[in-house]
């Protein structure tokens, strides 16, 4: 994925489609076609919202249809009872849907993905039950009808041309709101979707990003529901049925995931195809499901993705010059009495350790000694049972994983976690401290790329690289955030002798540049050549620590050093 | 009064027995592939309609038709895995959620077009007069449902614990790469788990139709009930799913008696959301976050 290419083509195609739709609204006189176009516009707004949570973040929400229904019912009920102004009605629809989403999101979005999908399905079923059974409020199975045309500042916006125009203008507003965060945010959402651990490690708060995406999608759905009810003049429980949700999913998958243009294509197909497919009779929804399945199997980017691969420019952007890396140097880490248990198993017991500025500390020990647990506690993926970790005078215990990168703590992963379909440059750019501009983030990334000798691979997708090279990319990714303390998990595993030497040079240079390093490593020779100090861990306890050569000479530690033991 | 209570308890147990089958199949696939099969509820409905159809054609009691229902539903499970799981198994699980939803939509609408939207009643499980215990008459239907489900659960238990397939399945669930490296054909194992899960779903459909009817739109509610049972009972444990199913069925029967059927259903979903909020590990504990 090249985020700038995806986004620029989406902006182009999406704008063109919006322009065509607006033009069609102005030209068309046929009231039936206008009505279909109005409905297509409502679907488009509904689907644009869904692209953020499902398309970009890959979170399967099954409540988008429910938010649509909430918007619809709120508009209808307030409109019938109090004849509110149209802007008030639509604002109420948006606010109600967004409010419900923000209320249910925090407990749900923390859960693993299928929990979330099913929990959102439960929300949808609740809304459906309410629509059918709260007859006083919703009119029950018959719904509510004879809604008056919406009034804005005293002027009635009639169904037909005026309302349809308003709907498509609002769809354009939603598209602009969708495009606003730009390609760097798109890239980061992609990383968060494909590699959530890396996302946390580079400072993206998964839950916060998900909640804002969920609220955006719900707000769009609420607006769409309000407009849909205005366009059709009735509201009935069928807008809360699962079929609406299936349609939203189908629009996104068939039109093209994560793209405004995909939402627009899906919406127009959904509104106009039933006419063309009338001969299918009751089998239309069946065909819709089959089309969705085929798209998933054959063209995961949907129709918009197909058009993009046919039409968009192909050359990859050439990485530009490196910029000097801002670095606020130095920091000391002070660990006291750190303990962690998993059930009955003691992973770490009373571990104390200090790392000074420009110091490299290596951890050695057999499998299950607690090495990775220590790294996970430091990077916030697990919480300690007791003990303190003070970094630059801040207790890390209160800081979630995604806050630790901004504090200057970076980490690399033992196993390959990076998404395969982004380029080396972009995988690293996602981690840069740059907030908004992709080109600036890429320039910063190139600094880390050059440092690790990866320049020739800058524009290569990660999936086309050898595992060893990907490990170097992961290190560069950690460096891109300009950390002061770097946690490395088995950095040499899988590297060739030459790559190992490069890595040794790079890590020494990092120390010269003012970084502190804590690394887990099985290659004792590598540590003897690099580390200032070693820590021997066994069964969660510190057996010894000190200068490498001293420890290697101790007879009691021979099992840690093997052939490197000095006897 | 005694008869009413006994009958109510028996109905609850019968419903719980059917839900337990739904939940066990649901969990079987999650454990095998780490992704939810969203067509599972529709497979239950399909099993119900297979029973309806076979009942019309052959005029035999449900127990006799059961092997055929298991076989046909299992075949649907195989088709589902070939269409929606295997082509996407290398991608993120969300792709599989959506593909199984797509197949579920196809299944649901095929049933809708063939049978119509109205609830249908399937063949009775057994043709027998109510069982009399002194003053109290007990429905043989309900008893047969419980016995049939018990036989299937026992069969599943033996399959998982005593056979090579069970060992392979557990190995595949724990670590697919490791399983493959020790020579387990994980594709075959996964296909088999889809087949067994769908057969269990089909059996649940067969058991549900005589007393509770089926309609093509029931899939969503059924998968949610399986999910609630699983969340309450915890993942991957046989007795957890059984207890979860009992609680779901109990709240449904009692809630419908005391309040109303929709109110009971709504209450179930609210309890689910509250549980996810307060105790996402299930009543018996297992970290929710660890199952991706």
PDB file of C-alpha atoms in Angstrom, chain B:
ATOM      1  CA  UNK B   1     -48.601 -26.200  39.846  1.00  0.00           C
ATOM      2  CA  UNK B   2     -46.101 -29.042  40.236  1.00  0.00           C
ATOM      3  CA  UNK B   3     -46.819 -30.125  36.687  1.00  0.00           C
ATOM      4  CA  UNK B   4     -46.339 -26.596  35.381  1.00  0.00           C
ATOM      5  CA  UNK B   5     -43.005 -26.218  37.120  1.00  0.00           C
ATOM      6  CA  UNK B   6     -41.824 -29.639  36.006  1.00  0.00           C
ATOM      7  CA  UNK B   7     -42.854 -28.917  32.434  1.00  0.00           C
ATOM      8  CA  UNK B   8     -41.178 -25.492  32.520  1.00  0.00           C
ATOM      9  CA  UNK B   9     -37.967 -27.001  33.848  1.00  0.00           C
ATOM     10  CA  UNK B  10     -38.063 -29.693  31.197  1.00  0.00           C
ATOM     11  CA  UNK B  11     -38.629 -27.150  28.418  1.00  0.00           C
ATOM     12  CA  UNK B  12     -35.729 -25.074  29.712  1.00  0.00           C
ATOM     13  CA  UNK B  13     -33.475 -28.098  29.701  1.00  0.00           C
ATOM     14  CA  UNK B  14     -34.563 -29.028  26.177  1.00  0.00           C
ATOM     15  CA  UNK B  15     -33.908 -25.516  24.892  1.00  0.00           C
ATOM     16  CA  UNK B  16     -30.565 -25.452  26.712  1.00  0.00           C
ATOM     17  CA  UNK B  17     -29.642 -28.769  25.103  1.00  0.00           C
ATOM     18  CA  UNK B  18     -30.228 -27.340  21.630  1.00  0.00           C
ATOM     19  CA  UNK B  19     -28.375 -24.105  22.439  1.00  0.00           C
ATOM     20  CA  UNK B  20     -25.473 -26.099  23.825  1.00  0.00           C
ATOM     21  CA  UNK B  21     -25.067 -27.806  20.445  1.00  0.00           C
ATOM     22  CA  UNK B  22     -25.094 -24.398  18.720  1.00  0.00           C
ATOM     23  CA  UNK B  23     -22.510 -23.017  21.155  1.00  0.00           C
ATOM     24  CA  UNK B  24     -20.229 -26.052  20.930  1.00  0.00           C
ATOM     25  CA  UNK B  25     -20.074 -25.874  17.145  1.00  0.00           C
ATOM     26  CA  UNK B  26     -19.470 -22.134  17.328  1.00  0.00           C
ATOM     27  CA  UNK B  27     -16.537 -22.562  19.718  1.00  0.00           C
ATOM     28  CA  UNK B  28     -15.128 -25.513  17.776  1.00  0.00           C
ATOM     29  CA  UNK B  29     -14.510 -23.328  14.715  1.00  0.00           C
ATOM     30  CA  UNK B  30     -13.147 -20.414  16.733  1.00  0.00           C
ATOM     31  CA  UNK B  31     -10.670 -22.709  18.419  1.00  0.00           C
ATOM     32  CA  UNK B  32      -9.659 -24.380  15.181  1.00  0.00           C
ATOM     33  CA  UNK B  33      -9.099 -21.269  13.058  1.00  0.00           C
ATOM     34  CA  UNK B  34      -9.029 -18.310  15.453  1.00  0.00           C
ATOM     35  CA  UNK B  35     -11.891 -16.612  13.607  1.00  0.00           C
ATOM     36  CA  UNK B  36     -15.637 -16.457  14.052  1.00  0.00           C
ATOM     37  CA  UNK B  37     -17.875 -18.206  11.570  1.00  0.00           C
ATOM     38  CA  UNK B  38     -20.656 -15.662  11.212  1.00  0.00           C
ATOM     39  CA  UNK B  39     -22.743 -18.061   9.142  1.00  0.00           C
ATOM     40  CA  UNK B  40     -23.106 -20.382  12.135  1.00  0.00           C
ATOM     41  CA  UNK B  41     -26.574 -19.120  13.061  1.00  0.00           C
ATOM     42  CA  UNK B  42     -27.695 -19.553   9.463  1.00  0.00           C
ATOM     43  CA  UNK B  43     -26.380 -23.125   9.509  1.00  0.00           C
ATOM     44  CA  UNK B  44     -28.670 -23.845  12.471  1.00  0.00           C
ATOM     45  CA  UNK B  45     -31.588 -22.414  10.517  1.00  0.00           C
ATOM     46  CA  UNK B  46     -30.549 -24.446   7.486  1.00  0.00           C
ATOM     47  CA  UNK B  47     -30.513 -27.589   9.634  1.00  0.00           C
ATOM     48  CA  UNK B  48     -34.039 -26.771  10.762  1.00  0.00           C
ATOM     49  CA  UNK B  49     -35.270 -26.386   7.186  1.00  0.00           C
ATOM     50  CA  UNK B  50     -33.503 -29.571   6.085  1.00  0.00           C
ATOM     51  CA  UNK B  51     -35.501 -31.308   8.828  1.00  0.00           C
ATOM     52  CA  UNK B  52     -38.720 -29.610   7.664  1.00  0.00           C
ATOM     53  CA  UNK B  53     -38.118 -30.750   4.094  1.00  0.00           C
ATOM     54  CA  UNK B  54     -37.130 -34.311   4.970  1.00  0.00           C
ATOM     55  CA  UNK B  55     -40.124 -34.529   7.297  1.00  0.00           C
ATOM     56  CA  UNK B  56     -42.430 -33.553   4.440  1.00  0.00           C
ATOM     57  CA  UNK B  57     -40.891 -36.023   2.022  1.00  0.00           C
ATOM     58  CA  UNK B  58     -40.541 -39.105   4.179  1.00  0.00           C
ATOM     59  CA  UNK B  59     -43.018 -38.650   7.032  1.00  0.00           C
ATOM     60  CA  UNK B  60     -40.581 -40.116   9.541  1.00  0.00           C
ATOM     61  CA  UNK B  61     -39.851 -38.969  13.100  1.00  0.00           C
ATOM     62  CA  UNK B  62     -36.920 -36.618  13.628  1.00  0.00           C
ATOM     63  CA  UNK B  63     -34.722 -39.146  15.379  1.00  0.00           C
ATOM     64  CA  UNK B  64     -34.737 -41.340  12.287  1.00  0.00           C
ATOM     65  CA  UNK B  65     -33.984 -38.355  10.051  1.00  0.00           C
ATOM     66  CA  UNK B  66     -31.132 -37.154  12.279  1.00  0.00           C
ATOM     67  CA  UNK B  67     -28.262 -38.932  10.463  1.00  0.00           C
ATOM     68  CA  UNK B  68     -29.371 -37.428   7.149  1.00  0.00           C
ATOM     69  CA  UNK B  69     -29.628 -33.943   8.697  1.00  0.00           C
ATOM     70  CA  UNK B  70     -26.155 -34.283  10.223  1.00  0.00           C
ATOM     71  CA  UNK B  71     -24.738 -35.396   6.893  1.00  0.00           C
ATOM     72  CA  UNK B  72     -26.359 -32.624   4.838  1.00  0.00           C
ATOM     73  CA  UNK B  73     -25.522 -29.892   7.343  1.00  0.00           C
ATOM     74  CA  UNK B  74     -21.948 -31.200   7.540  1.00  0.00           C
ATOM     75  CA  UNK B  75     -21.758 -30.912   3.762  1.00  0.00           C
ATOM     76  CA  UNK B  76     -22.869 -27.289   4.038  1.00  0.00           C
ATOM     77  CA  UNK B  77     -20.062 -26.782   6.540  1.00  0.00           C
ATOM     78  CA  UNK B  78     -17.544 -28.207   4.093  1.00  0.00           C
ATOM     79  CA  UNK B  79     -18.818 -25.949   1.310  1.00  0.00           C
ATOM     80  CA  UNK B  80     -18.641 -22.969   3.670  1.00  0.00           C
ATOM     81  CA  UNK B  81     -15.030 -23.696   4.565  1.00  0.00           C
ATOM     82  CA  UNK B  82     -14.066 -24.083   0.897  1.00  0.00           C
ATOM     83  CA  UNK B  83     -15.803 -20.868  -0.159  1.00  0.00           C
ATOM     84  CA  UNK B  84     -15.220 -18.578   2.770  1.00  0.00           C
ATOM     85  CA  UNK B  85     -12.340 -19.860   4.857  1.00  0.00           C
ATOM     86  CA  UNK B  86      -9.565 -21.504   2.856  1.00  0.00           C
ATOM     87  CA  UNK B  87      -9.123 -18.835   0.178  1.00  0.00           C
ATOM     88  CA  UNK B  88      -8.687 -16.183   2.896  1.00  0.00           C
ATOM     89  CA  UNK B  89      -6.907 -18.105   5.631  1.00  0.00           C
ATOM     90  CA  UNK B  90      -3.621 -16.236   5.148  1.00  0.00           C
ATOM     91  CA  UNK B  91      -5.235 -12.823   5.608  1.00  0.00           C
ATOM     92  CA  UNK B  92      -6.462 -11.089   8.744  1.00  0.00           C
ATOM     93  CA  UNK B  93      -9.431 -12.746  10.530  1.00  0.00           C
ATOM     94  CA  UNK B  94     -11.764  -9.868   9.643  1.00  0.00           C
ATOM     95  CA  UNK B  95     -11.694 -11.065   6.029  1.00  0.00           C
ATOM     96  CA  UNK B  96     -13.080 -14.394   7.226  1.00  0.00           C
ATOM     97  CA  UNK B  97     -15.763 -12.703   9.304  1.00  0.00           C
ATOM     98  CA  UNK B  98     -16.960 -10.838   6.232  1.00  0.00           C
ATOM     99  CA  UNK B  99     -16.760 -13.832   3.909  1.00  0.00           C
ATOM    100  CA  UNK B 100     -18.755 -15.985   6.326  1.00  0.00           C
ATOM    101  CA  UNK B 101     -21.286 -13.164   6.637  1.00  0.00           C
ATOM    102  CA  UNK B 102     -21.549 -13.175   2.825  1.00  0.00           C
ATOM    103  CA  UNK B 103     -22.171 -16.918   2.740  1.00  0.00           C
ATOM    104  CA  UNK B 104     -24.667 -16.524   5.586  1.00  0.00           C
ATOM    105  CA  UNK B 105     -26.537 -13.892   3.555  1.00  0.00           C
ATOM    106  CA  UNK B 106     -26.648 -16.268   0.587  1.00  0.00           C
ATOM    107  CA  UNK B 107     -27.898 -19.129   2.743  1.00  0.00           C
ATOM    108  CA  UNK B 108     -30.513 -17.002   4.477  1.00  0.00           C
ATOM    109  CA  UNK B 109     -31.891 -15.602   1.234  1.00  0.00           C
ATOM    110  CA  UNK B 110     -31.889 -18.970  -0.475  1.00  0.00           C
ATOM    111  CA  UNK B 111     -34.018 -20.298   2.404  1.00  0.00           C
ATOM    112  CA  UNK B 112     -36.214 -17.216   2.292  1.00  0.00           C
ATOM    113  CA  UNK B 113     -36.899 -17.705  -1.411  1.00  0.00           C
ATOM    114  CA  UNK B 114     -37.540 -21.413  -1.116  1.00  0.00           C
ATOM    115  CA  UNK B 115     -39.568 -21.543   2.089  1.00  0.00           C
ATOM    116  CA  UNK B 116     -40.860 -18.001   2.663  1.00  0.00           C
ATOM    117  CA  UNK B 117     -40.492 -15.865   5.776  1.00  0.00           C
ATOM    118  CA  UNK B 118     -43.123 -17.550   7.937  1.00  0.00           C
ATOM    119  CA  UNK B 119     -41.916 -19.772  10.819  1.00  0.00           C
ATOM    120  CA  UNK B 120     -42.127 -23.477   9.982  1.00  0.00           C
ATOM    121  CA  UNK B 121     -42.489 -26.515  12.171  1.00  0.00           C
ATOM    122  CA  UNK B 122     -40.336 -29.557  11.589  1.00  0.00           C
ATOM    123  CA  UNK B 123     -41.079 -33.240  12.256  1.00  0.00           C
ATOM    124  CA  UNK B 124     -41.511 -34.340  15.868  1.00  0.00           C
ATOM    125  CA  UNK B 125     -38.486 -36.131  17.241  1.00  0.00           C
ATOM    126  CA  UNK B 126     -40.452 -39.139  18.431  1.00  0.00           C
ATOM    127  CA  UNK B 127     -44.059 -40.252  18.110  1.00  0.00           C
ATOM    128  CA  UNK B 128     -45.035 -41.075  21.646  1.00  0.00           C
ATOM    129  CA  UNK B 129     -47.609 -40.161  24.246  1.00  0.00           C
ATOM    130  CA  UNK B 130     -46.567 -37.916  27.160  1.00  0.00           C
ATOM    131  CA  UNK B 131     -44.706 -39.694  29.899  1.00  0.00           C
ATOM    132  CA  UNK B 132     -46.716 -39.957  33.120  1.00  0.00           C
ATOM    133  CA  UNK B 133     -45.018 -39.792  36.487  1.00  0.00           C
ATOM    134  CA  UNK B 134     -47.886 -40.201  38.905  1.00  0.00           C
ATOM    135  CA  UNK B 135     -49.877 -36.952  38.582  1.00  0.00           C
ATOM    136  CA  UNK B 136     -47.404 -35.270  36.275  1.00  0.00           C
ATOM    137  CA  UNK B 137     -47.364 -35.615  32.481  1.00  0.00           C
ATOM    138  CA  UNK B 138     -44.043 -34.846  30.823  1.00  0.00           C
ATOM    139  CA  UNK B 139     -43.487 -34.044  27.155  1.00  0.00           C
ATOM    140  CA  UNK B 140     -41.679 -36.867  25.435  1.00  0.00           C
ATOM    141  CA  UNK B 141     -40.556 -34.338  22.816  1.00  0.00           C
ATOM    142  CA  UNK B 142     -38.561 -32.408  25.397  1.00  0.00           C
ATOM    143  CA  UNK B 143     -37.111 -35.571  26.884  1.00  0.00           C
ATOM    144  CA  UNK B 144     -36.097 -36.854  23.460  1.00  0.00           C
ATOM    145  CA  UNK B 145     -34.452 -33.492  22.701  1.00  0.00           C
ATOM    146  CA  UNK B 146     -32.381 -33.687  25.861  1.00  0.00           C
ATOM    147  CA  UNK B 147     -31.398 -37.288  25.245  1.00  0.00           C
ATOM    148  CA  UNK B 148     -30.466 -36.663  21.597  1.00  0.00           C
ATOM    149  CA  UNK B 149     -28.371 -33.607  22.473  1.00  0.00           C
ATOM    150  CA  UNK B 150     -26.742 -35.546  25.310  1.00  0.00           C
ATOM    151  CA  UNK B 151     -25.737 -38.309  22.899  1.00  0.00           C
ATOM    152  CA  UNK B 152     -24.225 -35.754  20.508  1.00  0.00           C
ATOM    153  CA  UNK B 153     -22.339 -33.910  23.258  1.00  0.00           C
ATOM    154  CA  UNK B 154     -20.966 -37.187  24.534  1.00  0.00           C
ATOM    155  CA  UNK B 155     -19.968 -38.093  20.976  1.00  0.00           C
ATOM    156  CA  UNK B 156     -18.198 -34.744  20.570  1.00  0.00           C
ATOM    157  CA  UNK B 157     -16.424 -35.218  23.872  1.00  0.00           C
ATOM    158  CA  UNK B 158     -15.144 -38.640  22.804  1.00  0.00           C
ATOM    159  CA  UNK B 159     -14.189 -37.284  19.388  1.00  0.00           C
ATOM    160  CA  UNK B 160     -12.111 -34.487  20.905  1.00  0.00           C
ATOM    161  CA  UNK B 161     -10.545 -36.430  23.734  1.00  0.00           C
ATOM    162  CA  UNK B 162     -10.153 -39.964  22.445  1.00  0.00           C
ATOM    163  CA  UNK B 163      -9.458 -39.805  18.733  1.00  0.00           C
ATOM    164  CA  UNK B 164      -6.531 -38.800  16.570  1.00  0.00           C
ATOM    165  CA  UNK B 165      -8.718 -36.082  15.029  1.00  0.00           C
ATOM    166  CA  UNK B 166      -9.274 -34.569  18.468  1.00  0.00           C
ATOM    167  CA  UNK B 167      -5.576 -34.509  19.244  1.00  0.00           C
ATOM    168  CA  UNK B 168      -4.806 -32.999  15.857  1.00  0.00           C
ATOM    169  CA  UNK B 169      -7.506 -30.408  16.307  1.00  0.00           C
ATOM    170  CA  UNK B 170      -6.166 -29.347  19.662  1.00  0.00           C
ATOM    171  CA  UNK B 171      -2.621 -29.207  18.310  1.00  0.00           C
ATOM    172  CA  UNK B 172      -3.777 -27.113  15.332  1.00  0.00           C
ATOM    173  CA  UNK B 173      -5.688 -24.766  17.590  1.00  0.00           C
ATOM    174  CA  UNK B 174      -2.706 -24.240  19.846  1.00  0.00           C
ATOM    175  CA  UNK B 175      -0.077 -23.579  17.205  1.00  0.00           C
ATOM    176  CA  UNK B 176      -0.863 -24.170  13.521  1.00  0.00           C
ATOM    177  CA  UNK B 177       2.744 -23.829  12.370  1.00  0.00           C
ATOM    178  CA  UNK B 178       3.996 -26.279  14.954  1.00  0.00           C
ATOM    179  CA  UNK B 179       1.183 -28.688  14.097  1.00  0.00           C
ATOM    180  CA  UNK B 180       2.111 -28.523  10.431  1.00  0.00           C
ATOM    181  CA  UNK B 181       5.769 -29.098  11.176  1.00  0.00           C
ATOM    182  CA  UNK B 182       5.019 -32.328  13.033  1.00  0.00           C
ATOM    183  CA  UNK B 183       3.146 -33.622  10.026  1.00  0.00           C
ATOM    184  CA  UNK B 184      -0.470 -32.743  10.782  1.00  0.00           C
ATOM    185  CA  UNK B 185      -2.489 -31.854   7.707  1.00  0.00           C
ATOM    186  CA  UNK B 186      -3.972 -28.725   9.258  1.00  0.00           C
ATOM    187  CA  UNK B 187      -6.223 -28.101   6.245  1.00  0.00           C
ATOM    188  CA  UNK B 188      -7.895 -31.468   6.651  1.00  0.00           C
ATOM    189  CA  UNK B 189      -8.218 -30.903  10.397  1.00  0.00           C
ATOM    190  CA  UNK B 190      -9.762 -27.478   9.870  1.00  0.00           C
ATOM    191  CA  UNK B 191     -12.138 -28.745   7.180  1.00  0.00           C
ATOM    192  CA  UNK B 192     -13.225 -31.514   9.539  1.00  0.00           C
ATOM    193  CA  UNK B 193     -13.874 -29.041  12.333  1.00  0.00           C
ATOM    194  CA  UNK B 194     -16.056 -26.963   9.993  1.00  0.00           C
ATOM    195  CA  UNK B 195     -17.947 -30.142   9.055  1.00  0.00           C
ATOM    196  CA  UNK B 196     -18.443 -31.232  12.671  1.00  0.00           C
ATOM    197  CA  UNK B 197     -19.453 -27.717  13.734  1.00  0.00           C
ATOM    198  CA  UNK B 198     -22.008 -27.465  10.929  1.00  0.00           C
ATOM    199  CA  UNK B 199     -23.341 -30.941  11.693  1.00  0.00           C
ATOM    200  CA  UNK B 200     -23.859 -29.899  15.323  1.00  0.00           C
ATOM    201  CA  UNK B 201     -25.578 -26.708  14.123  1.00  0.00           C
ATOM    202  CA  UNK B 202     -27.803 -28.778  11.848  1.00  0.00           C
ATOM    203  CA  UNK B 203     -28.670 -31.106  14.722  1.00  0.00           C
ATOM    204  CA  UNK B 204     -29.562 -28.076  16.847  1.00  0.00           C
ATOM    205  CA  UNK B 205     -31.872 -26.905  14.061  1.00  0.00           C
ATOM    206  CA  UNK B 206     -33.528 -30.321  13.916  1.00  0.00           C
ATOM    207  CA  UNK B 207     -34.050 -30.253  17.700  1.00  0.00           C
ATOM    208  CA  UNK B 208     -35.395 -26.695  17.720  1.00  0.00           C
ATOM    209  CA  UNK B 209     -37.984 -26.911  14.935  1.00  0.00           C
ATOM    210  CA  UNK B 210     -40.641 -29.141  16.524  1.00  0.00           C
ATOM    211  CA  UNK B 211     -40.997 -26.995  19.652  1.00  0.00           C
ATOM    212  CA  UNK B 212     -39.806 -23.554  18.604  1.00  0.00           C
ATOM    213  CA  UNK B 213     -40.207 -23.460  14.792  1.00  0.00           C
ATOM    214  CA  UNK B 214     -37.623 -21.956  12.416  1.00  0.00           C
ATOM    215  CA  UNK B 215     -37.685 -18.958  10.144  1.00  0.00           C
ATOM    216  CA  UNK B 216     -34.914 -17.754   7.816  1.00  0.00           C
ATOM    217  CA  UNK B 217     -34.305 -14.608   9.879  1.00  0.00           C
ATOM    218  CA  UNK B 218     -33.416 -16.448  13.090  1.00  0.00           C
ATOM    219  CA  UNK B 219     -29.691 -16.713  12.334  1.00  0.00           C
ATOM    220  CA  UNK B 220     -28.569 -13.499  14.034  1.00  0.00           C
ATOM    221  CA  UNK B 221     -30.398 -14.216  17.269  1.00  0.00           C
ATOM    222  CA  UNK B 222     -29.063 -17.791  17.321  1.00  0.00           C
ATOM    223  CA  UNK B 223     -25.429 -16.819  16.839  1.00  0.00           C
ATOM    224  CA  UNK B 224     -25.793 -14.195  19.554  1.00  0.00           C
ATOM    225  CA  UNK B 225     -27.218 -16.751  21.954  1.00  0.00           C
ATOM    226  CA  UNK B 226     -24.333 -19.083  21.199  1.00  0.00           C
ATOM    227  CA  UNK B 227     -22.003 -16.182  21.812  1.00  0.00           C
ATOM    228  CA  UNK B 228     -23.649 -15.243  25.109  1.00  0.00           C
ATOM    229  CA  UNK B 229     -23.439 -18.877  26.228  1.00  0.00           C
ATOM    230  CA  UNK B 230     -19.770 -18.944  25.294  1.00  0.00           C
ATOM    231  CA  UNK B 231     -18.959 -15.651  26.990  1.00  0.00           C
ATOM    232  CA  UNK B 232     -20.674 -16.828  30.164  1.00  0.00           C
ATOM    233  CA  UNK B 233     -19.152 -20.282  30.022  1.00  0.00           C
ATOM    234  CA  UNK B 234     -15.684 -19.345  28.878  1.00  0.00           C
ATOM    235  CA  UNK B 235     -13.924 -20.386  25.706  1.00  0.00           C
ATOM    236  CA  UNK B 236     -12.889 -23.856  24.805  1.00  0.00           C
ATOM    237  CA  UNK B 237     -14.501 -25.753  27.659  1.00  0.00           C
ATOM    238  CA  UNK B 238     -17.255 -28.277  27.150  1.00  0.00           C
ATOM    239  CA  UNK B 239     -18.883 -27.878  30.553  1.00  0.00           C
ATOM    240  CA  UNK B 240     -18.604 -24.072  30.297  1.00  0.00           C
ATOM    241  CA  UNK B 241     -20.622 -24.049  27.087  1.00  0.00           C
ATOM    242  CA  UNK B 242     -23.203 -26.383  28.624  1.00  0.00           C
ATOM    243  CA  UNK B 243     -23.641 -24.168  31.664  1.00  0.00           C
ATOM    244  CA  UNK B 244     -23.741 -21.049  29.476  1.00  0.00           C
ATOM    245  CA  UNK B 245     -26.471 -22.610  27.312  1.00  0.00           C
ATOM    246  CA  UNK B 246     -28.454 -23.498  30.423  1.00  0.00           C
ATOM    247  CA  UNK B 247     -28.285 -19.910  31.681  1.00  0.00           C
ATOM    248  CA  UNK B 248     -29.321 -18.503  28.286  1.00  0.00           C
ATOM    249  CA  UNK B 249     -32.237 -20.918  27.959  1.00  0.00           C
ATOM    250  CA  UNK B 250     -33.269 -20.379  31.577  1.00  0.00           C
ATOM    251  CA  UNK B 251     -33.353 -16.624  31.266  1.00  0.00           C
ATOM    252  CA  UNK B 252     -35.268 -16.937  27.998  1.00  0.00           C
ATOM    253  CA  UNK B 253     -37.965 -19.273  29.373  1.00  0.00           C
ATOM    254  CA  UNK B 254     -38.288 -17.532  32.732  1.00  0.00           C
ATOM    255  CA  UNK B 255     -38.032 -14.035  31.211  1.00  0.00           C
ATOM    256  CA  UNK B 256     -40.685 -14.854  28.620  1.00  0.00           C
ATOM    257  CA  UNK B 257     -42.984 -16.240  31.334  1.00  0.00           C
ATOM    258  CA  UNK B 258     -42.576 -13.326  33.723  1.00  0.00           C
ATOM    259  CA  UNK B 259     -42.087 -10.425  31.303  1.00  0.00           C
ATOM    260  CA  UNK B 260     -42.405 -10.907  27.566  1.00  0.00           C
ATOM    261  CA  UNK B 261     -40.409 -12.609  24.876  1.00  0.00           C
ATOM    262  CA  UNK B 262     -38.828  -9.418  23.449  1.00  0.00           C
ATOM    263  CA  UNK B 263     -38.064  -8.132  26.938  1.00  0.00           C
ATOM    264  CA  UNK B 264     -36.309 -11.402  27.778  1.00  0.00           C
ATOM    265  CA  UNK B 265     -34.265 -11.202  24.592  1.00  0.00           C
ATOM    266  CA  UNK B 266     -33.311  -7.564  25.245  1.00  0.00           C
ATOM    267  CA  UNK B 267     -32.305  -8.445  28.781  1.00  0.00           C
ATOM    268  CA  UNK B 268     -30.001 -11.152  27.445  1.00  0.00           C
ATOM    269  CA  UNK B 269     -28.165  -8.677  25.203  1.00  0.00           C
ATOM    270  CA  UNK B 270     -27.887  -6.108  27.981  1.00  0.00           C
ATOM    271  CA  UNK B 271     -26.424  -8.766  30.258  1.00  0.00           C
ATOM    272  CA  UNK B 272     -23.978  -9.657  27.490  1.00  0.00           C
ATOM    273  CA  UNK B 273     -22.802  -6.055  27.102  1.00  0.00           C
ATOM    274  CA  UNK B 274     -22.538  -5.619  30.848  1.00  0.00           C
ATOM    275  CA  UNK B 275     -20.521  -8.812  31.131  1.00  0.00           C
ATOM    276  CA  UNK B 276     -18.147  -7.783  28.380  1.00  0.00           C
ATOM    277  CA  UNK B 277     -17.645  -4.547  30.234  1.00  0.00           C
ATOM    278  CA  UNK B 278     -17.216  -5.922  33.734  1.00  0.00           C
ATOM    279  CA  UNK B 279     -15.958  -9.429  33.280  1.00  0.00           C
ATOM    280  CA  UNK B 280     -14.676 -10.004  29.751  1.00  0.00           C
ATOM    281  CA  UNK B 281     -12.855 -13.175  30.778  1.00  0.00           C
ATOM    282  CA  UNK B 282     -16.076 -15.132  31.236  1.00  0.00           C
ATOM    283  CA  UNK B 283     -17.319 -16.372  34.565  1.00  0.00           C
ATOM    284  CA  UNK B 284     -14.526 -18.916  34.711  1.00  0.00           C
ATOM    285  CA  UNK B 285     -11.770 -16.633  33.533  1.00  0.00           C
ATOM    286  CA  UNK B 286      -9.631 -16.675  30.427  1.00  0.00           C
ATOM    287  CA  UNK B 287      -8.169 -13.482  29.056  1.00  0.00           C
ATOM    288  CA  UNK B 288     -10.366 -12.100  26.293  1.00  0.00           C
ATOM    289  CA  UNK B 289      -7.457 -10.241  24.770  1.00  0.00           C
ATOM    290  CA  UNK B 290      -5.489 -13.363  24.122  1.00  0.00           C
ATOM    291  CA  UNK B 291      -7.907 -14.690  21.553  1.00  0.00           C
ATOM    292  CA  UNK B 292      -7.302 -12.597  18.473  1.00  0.00           C
TER     293      UNK B 292
END
